[in-house]
Tab-separated table of C-alpha atoms in Angstrom:
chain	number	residue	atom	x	y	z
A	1	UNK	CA	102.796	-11.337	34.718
A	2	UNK	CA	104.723	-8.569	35.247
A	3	UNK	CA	103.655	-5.700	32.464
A	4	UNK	CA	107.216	-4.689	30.361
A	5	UNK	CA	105.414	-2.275	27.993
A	6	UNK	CA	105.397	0.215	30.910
A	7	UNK	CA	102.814	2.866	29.773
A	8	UNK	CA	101.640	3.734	33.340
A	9	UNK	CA	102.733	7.319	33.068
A	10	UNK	CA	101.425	8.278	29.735
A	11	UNK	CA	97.588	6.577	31.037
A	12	UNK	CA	97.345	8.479	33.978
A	13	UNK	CA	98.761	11.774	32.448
A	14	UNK	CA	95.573	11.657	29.617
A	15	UNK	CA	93.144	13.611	31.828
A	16	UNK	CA	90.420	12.812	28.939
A	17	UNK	CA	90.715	8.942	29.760
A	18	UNK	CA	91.092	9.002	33.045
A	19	UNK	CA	87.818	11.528	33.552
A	20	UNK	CA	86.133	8.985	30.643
A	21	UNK	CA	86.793	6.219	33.866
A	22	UNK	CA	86.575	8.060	36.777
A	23	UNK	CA	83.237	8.734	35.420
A	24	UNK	CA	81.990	5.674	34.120
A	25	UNK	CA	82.495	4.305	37.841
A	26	UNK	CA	80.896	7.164	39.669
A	27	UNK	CA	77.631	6.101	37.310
A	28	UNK	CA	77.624	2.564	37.670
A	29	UNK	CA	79.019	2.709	41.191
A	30	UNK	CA	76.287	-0.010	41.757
A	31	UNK	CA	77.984	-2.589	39.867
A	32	UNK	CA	81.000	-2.307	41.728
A	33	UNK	CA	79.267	-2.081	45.606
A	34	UNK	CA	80.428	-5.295	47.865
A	35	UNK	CA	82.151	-7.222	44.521
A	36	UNK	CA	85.151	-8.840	44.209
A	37	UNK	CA	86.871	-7.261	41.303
A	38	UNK	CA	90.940	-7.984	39.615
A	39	UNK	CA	92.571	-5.607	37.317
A	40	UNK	CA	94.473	-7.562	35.026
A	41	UNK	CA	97.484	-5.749	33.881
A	42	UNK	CA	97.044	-3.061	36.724
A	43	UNK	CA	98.919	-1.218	33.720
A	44	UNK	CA	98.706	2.882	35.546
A	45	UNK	CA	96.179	0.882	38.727
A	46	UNK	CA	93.287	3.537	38.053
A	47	UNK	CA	90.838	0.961	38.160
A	48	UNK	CA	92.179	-0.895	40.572
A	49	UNK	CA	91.925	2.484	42.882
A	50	UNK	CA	88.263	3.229	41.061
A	51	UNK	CA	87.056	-0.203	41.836
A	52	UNK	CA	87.969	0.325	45.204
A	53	UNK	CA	86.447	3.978	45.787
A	54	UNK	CA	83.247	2.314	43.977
A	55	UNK	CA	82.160	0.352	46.777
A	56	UNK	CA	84.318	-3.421	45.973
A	57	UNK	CA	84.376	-5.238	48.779
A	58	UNK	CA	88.082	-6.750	47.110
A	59	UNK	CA	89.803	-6.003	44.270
A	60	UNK	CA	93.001	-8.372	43.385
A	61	UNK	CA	95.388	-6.663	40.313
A	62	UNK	CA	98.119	-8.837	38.949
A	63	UNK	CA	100.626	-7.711	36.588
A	64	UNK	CA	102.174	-4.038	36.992
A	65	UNK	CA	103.852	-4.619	40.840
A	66	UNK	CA	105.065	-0.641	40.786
A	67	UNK	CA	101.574	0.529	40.012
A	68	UNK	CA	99.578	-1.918	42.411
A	69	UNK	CA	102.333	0.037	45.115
A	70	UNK	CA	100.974	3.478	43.780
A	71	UNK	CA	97.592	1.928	44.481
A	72	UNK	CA	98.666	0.519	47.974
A	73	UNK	CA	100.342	3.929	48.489
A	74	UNK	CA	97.182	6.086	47.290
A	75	UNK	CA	94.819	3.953	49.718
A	76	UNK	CA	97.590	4.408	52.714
A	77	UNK	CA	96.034	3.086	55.887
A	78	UNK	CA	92.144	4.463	55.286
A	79	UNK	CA	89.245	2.308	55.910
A	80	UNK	CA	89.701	1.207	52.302
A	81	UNK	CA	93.280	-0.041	52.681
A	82	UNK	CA	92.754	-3.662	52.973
A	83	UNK	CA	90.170	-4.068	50.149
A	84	UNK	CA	92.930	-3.821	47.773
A	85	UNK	CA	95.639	-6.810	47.546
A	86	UNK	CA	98.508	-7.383	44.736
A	87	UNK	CA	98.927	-11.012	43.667
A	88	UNK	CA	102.422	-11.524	41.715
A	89	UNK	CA	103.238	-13.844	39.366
A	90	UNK	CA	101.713	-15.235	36.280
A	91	UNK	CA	97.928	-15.954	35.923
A	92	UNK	CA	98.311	-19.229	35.030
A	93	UNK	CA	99.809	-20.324	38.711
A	94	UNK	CA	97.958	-17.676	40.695
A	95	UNK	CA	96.093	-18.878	43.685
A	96	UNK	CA	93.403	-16.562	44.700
A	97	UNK	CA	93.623	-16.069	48.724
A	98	UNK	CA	91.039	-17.150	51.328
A	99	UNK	CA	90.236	-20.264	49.191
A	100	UNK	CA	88.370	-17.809	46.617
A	101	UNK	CA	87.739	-19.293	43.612
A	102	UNK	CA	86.084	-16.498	40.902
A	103	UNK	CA	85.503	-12.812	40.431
A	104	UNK	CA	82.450	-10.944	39.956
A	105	UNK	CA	84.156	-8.252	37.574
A	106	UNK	CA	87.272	-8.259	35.883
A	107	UNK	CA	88.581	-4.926	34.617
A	108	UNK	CA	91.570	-4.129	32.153
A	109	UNK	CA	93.480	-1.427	30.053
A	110	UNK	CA	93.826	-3.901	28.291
A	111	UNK	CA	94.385	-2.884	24.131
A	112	UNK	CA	97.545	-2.038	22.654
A	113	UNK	CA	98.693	-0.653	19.458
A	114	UNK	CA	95.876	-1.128	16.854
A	115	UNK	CA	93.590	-2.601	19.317
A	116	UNK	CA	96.060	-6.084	19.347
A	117	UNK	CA	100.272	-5.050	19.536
A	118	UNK	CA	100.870	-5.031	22.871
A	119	UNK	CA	97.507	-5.957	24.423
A	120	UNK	CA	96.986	-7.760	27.091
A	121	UNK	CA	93.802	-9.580	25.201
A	122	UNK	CA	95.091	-13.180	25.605
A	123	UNK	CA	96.106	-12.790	29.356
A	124	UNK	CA	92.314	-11.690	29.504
A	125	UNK	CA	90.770	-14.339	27.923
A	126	UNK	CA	92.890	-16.187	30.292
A	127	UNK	CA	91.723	-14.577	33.747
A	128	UNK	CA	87.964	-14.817	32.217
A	129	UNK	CA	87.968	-17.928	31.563
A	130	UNK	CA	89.904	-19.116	35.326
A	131	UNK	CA	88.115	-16.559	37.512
A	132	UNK	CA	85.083	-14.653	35.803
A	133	UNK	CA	81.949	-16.153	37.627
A	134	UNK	CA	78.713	-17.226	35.860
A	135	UNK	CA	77.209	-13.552	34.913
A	136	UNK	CA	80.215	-11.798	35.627
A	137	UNK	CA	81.289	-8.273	34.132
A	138	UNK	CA	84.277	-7.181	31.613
A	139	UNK	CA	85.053	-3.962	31.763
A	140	UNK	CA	85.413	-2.712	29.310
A	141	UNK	CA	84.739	-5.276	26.827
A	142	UNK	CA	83.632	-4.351	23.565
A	143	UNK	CA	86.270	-2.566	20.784
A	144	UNK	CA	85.634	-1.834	16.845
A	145	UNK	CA	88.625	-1.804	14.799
A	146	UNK	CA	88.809	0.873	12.083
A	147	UNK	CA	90.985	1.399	9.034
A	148	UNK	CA	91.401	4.947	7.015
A	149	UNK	CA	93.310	5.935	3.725
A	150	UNK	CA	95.745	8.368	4.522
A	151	UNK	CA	97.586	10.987	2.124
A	152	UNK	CA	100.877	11.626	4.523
A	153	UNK	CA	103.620	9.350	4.671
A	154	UNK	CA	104.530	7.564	7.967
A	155	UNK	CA	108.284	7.394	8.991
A	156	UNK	CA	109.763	3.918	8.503
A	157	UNK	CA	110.641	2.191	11.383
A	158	UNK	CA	111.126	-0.900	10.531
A	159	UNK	CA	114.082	-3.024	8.668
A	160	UNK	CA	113.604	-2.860	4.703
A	161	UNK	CA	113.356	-6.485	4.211
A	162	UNK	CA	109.840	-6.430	5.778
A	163	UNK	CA	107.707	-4.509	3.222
A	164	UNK	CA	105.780	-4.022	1.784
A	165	UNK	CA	103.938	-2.398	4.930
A	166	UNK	CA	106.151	-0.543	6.870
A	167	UNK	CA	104.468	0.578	10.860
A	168	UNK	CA	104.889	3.210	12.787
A	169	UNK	CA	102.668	4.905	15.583
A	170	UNK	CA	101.863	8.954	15.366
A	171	UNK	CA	98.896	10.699	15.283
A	172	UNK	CA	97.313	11.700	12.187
A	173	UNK	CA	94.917	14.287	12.199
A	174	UNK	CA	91.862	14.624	10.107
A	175	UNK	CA	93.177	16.490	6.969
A	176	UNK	CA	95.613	13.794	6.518
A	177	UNK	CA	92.385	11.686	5.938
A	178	UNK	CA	91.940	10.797	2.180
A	179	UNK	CA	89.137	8.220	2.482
A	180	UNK	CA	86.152	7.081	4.671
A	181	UNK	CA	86.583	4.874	7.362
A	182	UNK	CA	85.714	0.905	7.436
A	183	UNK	CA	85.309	-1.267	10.163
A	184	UNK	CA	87.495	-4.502	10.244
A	185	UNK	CA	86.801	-5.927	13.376
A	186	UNK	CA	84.548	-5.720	16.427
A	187	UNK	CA	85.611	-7.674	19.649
A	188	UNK	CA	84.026	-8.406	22.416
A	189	UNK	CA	85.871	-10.167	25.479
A	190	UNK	CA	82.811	-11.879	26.656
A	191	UNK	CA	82.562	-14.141	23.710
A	192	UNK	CA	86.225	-14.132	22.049
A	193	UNK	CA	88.008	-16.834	21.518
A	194	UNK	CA	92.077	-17.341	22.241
A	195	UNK	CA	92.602	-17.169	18.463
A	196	UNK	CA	91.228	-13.466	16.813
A	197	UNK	CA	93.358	-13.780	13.879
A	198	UNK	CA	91.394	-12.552	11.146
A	199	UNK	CA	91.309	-12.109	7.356
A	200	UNK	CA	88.939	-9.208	6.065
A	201	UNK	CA	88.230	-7.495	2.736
A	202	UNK	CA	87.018	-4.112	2.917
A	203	UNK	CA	86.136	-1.068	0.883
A	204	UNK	CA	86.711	2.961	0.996
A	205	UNK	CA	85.750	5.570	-1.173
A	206	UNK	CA	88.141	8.288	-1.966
A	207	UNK	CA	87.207	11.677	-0.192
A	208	UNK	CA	88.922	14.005	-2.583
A	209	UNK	CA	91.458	13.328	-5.216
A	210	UNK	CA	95.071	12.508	-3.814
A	211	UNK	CA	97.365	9.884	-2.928
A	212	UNK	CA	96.808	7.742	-0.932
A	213	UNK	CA	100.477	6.715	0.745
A	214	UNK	CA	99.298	4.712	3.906
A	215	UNK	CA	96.463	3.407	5.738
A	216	UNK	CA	95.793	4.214	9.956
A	217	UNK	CA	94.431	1.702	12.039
A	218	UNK	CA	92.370	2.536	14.947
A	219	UNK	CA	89.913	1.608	17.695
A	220	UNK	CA	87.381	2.677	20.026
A	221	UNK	CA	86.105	1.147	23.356
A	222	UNK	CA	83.364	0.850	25.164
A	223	UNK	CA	81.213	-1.732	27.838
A	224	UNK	CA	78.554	-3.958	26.708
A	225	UNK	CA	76.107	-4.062	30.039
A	226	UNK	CA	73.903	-7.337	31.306
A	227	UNK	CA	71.140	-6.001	28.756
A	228	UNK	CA	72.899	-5.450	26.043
A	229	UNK	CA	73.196	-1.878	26.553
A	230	UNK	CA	76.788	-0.165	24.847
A	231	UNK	CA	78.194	2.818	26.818
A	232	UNK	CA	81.042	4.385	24.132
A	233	UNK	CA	84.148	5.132	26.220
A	234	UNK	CA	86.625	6.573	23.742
A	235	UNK	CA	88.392	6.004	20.612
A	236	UNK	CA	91.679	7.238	19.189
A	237	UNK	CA	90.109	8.520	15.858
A	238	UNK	CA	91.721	11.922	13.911
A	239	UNK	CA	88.058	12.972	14.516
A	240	UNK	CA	88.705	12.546	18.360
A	241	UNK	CA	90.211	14.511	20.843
A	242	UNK	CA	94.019	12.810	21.236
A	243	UNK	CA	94.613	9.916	23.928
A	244	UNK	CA	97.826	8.784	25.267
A	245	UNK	CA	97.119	5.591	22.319
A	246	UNK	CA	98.200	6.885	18.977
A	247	UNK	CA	96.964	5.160	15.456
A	248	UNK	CA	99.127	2.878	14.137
A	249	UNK	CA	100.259	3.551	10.111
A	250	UNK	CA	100.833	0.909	7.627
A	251	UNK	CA	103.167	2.951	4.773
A	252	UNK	CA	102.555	2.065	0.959
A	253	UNK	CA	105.309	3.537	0.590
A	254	UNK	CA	106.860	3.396	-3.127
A	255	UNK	CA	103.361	1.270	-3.732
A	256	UNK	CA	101.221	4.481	-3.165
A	257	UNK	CA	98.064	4.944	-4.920
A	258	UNK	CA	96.452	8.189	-7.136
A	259	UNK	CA	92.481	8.363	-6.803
A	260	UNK	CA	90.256	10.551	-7.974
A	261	UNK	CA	87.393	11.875	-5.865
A	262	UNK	CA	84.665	9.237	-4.861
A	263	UNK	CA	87.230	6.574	-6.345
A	264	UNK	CA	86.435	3.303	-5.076
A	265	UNK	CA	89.331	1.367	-3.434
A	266	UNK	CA	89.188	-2.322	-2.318
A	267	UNK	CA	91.621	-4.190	0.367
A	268	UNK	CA	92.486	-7.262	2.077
A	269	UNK	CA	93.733	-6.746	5.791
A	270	UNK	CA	95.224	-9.750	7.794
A	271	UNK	CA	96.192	-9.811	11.484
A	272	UNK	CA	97.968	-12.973	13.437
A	273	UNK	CA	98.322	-13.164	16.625
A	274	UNK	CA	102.105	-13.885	16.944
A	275	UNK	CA	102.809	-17.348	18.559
A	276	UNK	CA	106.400	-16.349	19.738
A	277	UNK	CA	105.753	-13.171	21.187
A	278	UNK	CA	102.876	-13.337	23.469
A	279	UNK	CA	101.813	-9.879	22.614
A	280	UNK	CA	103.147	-9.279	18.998
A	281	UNK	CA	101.030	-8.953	15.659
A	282	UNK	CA	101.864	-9.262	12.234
A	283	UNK	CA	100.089	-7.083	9.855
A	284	UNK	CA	99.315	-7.496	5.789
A	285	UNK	CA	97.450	-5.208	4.019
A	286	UNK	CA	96.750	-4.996	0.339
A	287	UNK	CA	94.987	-2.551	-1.722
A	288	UNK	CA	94.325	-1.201	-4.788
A	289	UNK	CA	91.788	1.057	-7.223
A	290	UNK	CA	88.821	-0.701	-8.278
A	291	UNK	CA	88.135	-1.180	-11.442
């Protein structure tokens, strides 16, 4: 399962993530003392190398070979350098050694582009559902899914013949903002299912009048504890301090609308998972003044 969208770089360059994790596994340091932990993805291997400076007594990554070598390379030949092994190859025929047959935690960078491009949710649900024992953790697990009007229009970056909503990924700041927020979809990897596509209507009220030439999708992330306790993590908001994820824009293009201020506006938003590319989307939005 070798990782293509190769983002290792930009992860462990965001010092705000990385402190957001480095933290979150100094404070719960007791979850992660004598467990046996994999890092699905092992996109930049920061958790791999957290899990292991929290105490795991073995912590299996599969995905990202070059970064598991960082990890391998970071741990050199300390007391700690055996408690971390690379497994290659695809979940789906991975063996775990020493006749092992489940994990107490699994852990993952696992969200992509608007939560879903690019993720690595279905290779999740996979490893949960082959190695996460009975009571096991996902970290992190939980993720809302957020959409905003915008009054700036996004670049196009896609082929004409595939509008009306035209995607590109920047970061928009919070004057671009032309509308409240609304949430579209919370996830939790404890509970999903294989199949997230999802159908929504929502609503936003105007902020000020303007156009209204695109919408911004984005997400935050946090971990859902044993009682039910959420611990935020971070999101990629224009209210939020930037993250090496950007939002993702969905252009109206020559469909943009005028509102006046506190104008209501109603939508429809789709997402499908794609079923040729393993980690592609496809995106439909509609929207429109209400009346």
């Amino acid at each position: 399962m070798e990782d293509p969208w190769d983002m290792a770089e930009n992860m462990l360059s965001d010092v705000l993530v990385s402190n957001v994790y480095n933290q979150f596994f100094k404070n719960n340091s007791d979850l992660f003392k004598d467990k046996i932990v994999m890092d699905v993805g092992c996109r930049s291997g920061l958790l791999s190398l957290l899990a292991v400076e929290a105490g795991a007594v073995k912590v299996f990554a599969v995905g990202n070979m070059r970064s598991a070598r960082y990890v391998t390379k970071a741990l050199g030949h300390g007391e700690n350098a055996e408690v971390f092994e690379p497994l290659k190859g695809c979940i789906s025929q991975i063996r775990l050694p020493c006749g092992l047959k489940k994990v107490d935690i699994i852990v993952s960078e696992w969200m992509g582009h608007a939560l879903f491009a690019d993720s690595l949710f279905r290779q999740m649900l996979e490893a949960r559902d082959k190695w996460l024992a009975r009571g096991g953790h996902i970290f992190p697990n939980v993720a809302n899914l957020y959409i905003h009007g915008i009054a700036q229009s996004a670049r196009q970056t896609m082929n004409k013949n595939l509008r009306p909503v035209l995607l590109t990924d920047e970061y928009v700041n919070q004057q671009s903002v032309i509308t409240e927020k609304s949430l579209l979809k919370t996830i939790n990897l404890t509970t999903s299912k294989y199949n997230e596509s999802f159908t929504v209507d929502f609503k936003m009220k105007a902020l000020r009048k303007g156009k209204v030439s695109g919408c911004m999708l984005y997400f935050d992330i946090g971990f859902i504890n044993a009682r039910g306790q959420l611990q935020k993590l971070f999101a990629t908001g224009p209210d939020t301090p930037k993250t090496y994820m950007k939002q993702t824009l969905l252009s109206l293009e020559d469909n943009a609308l005028d509102v006046a201020d506190q104008e209501l506006l109603v939508g429809r938003f789709s997402m499908k998972l794609g079923s040729f590319a393993p980690r592609g989307v496809e995106f439909s939005l509609g929207l429109r003044v209400h009346k």
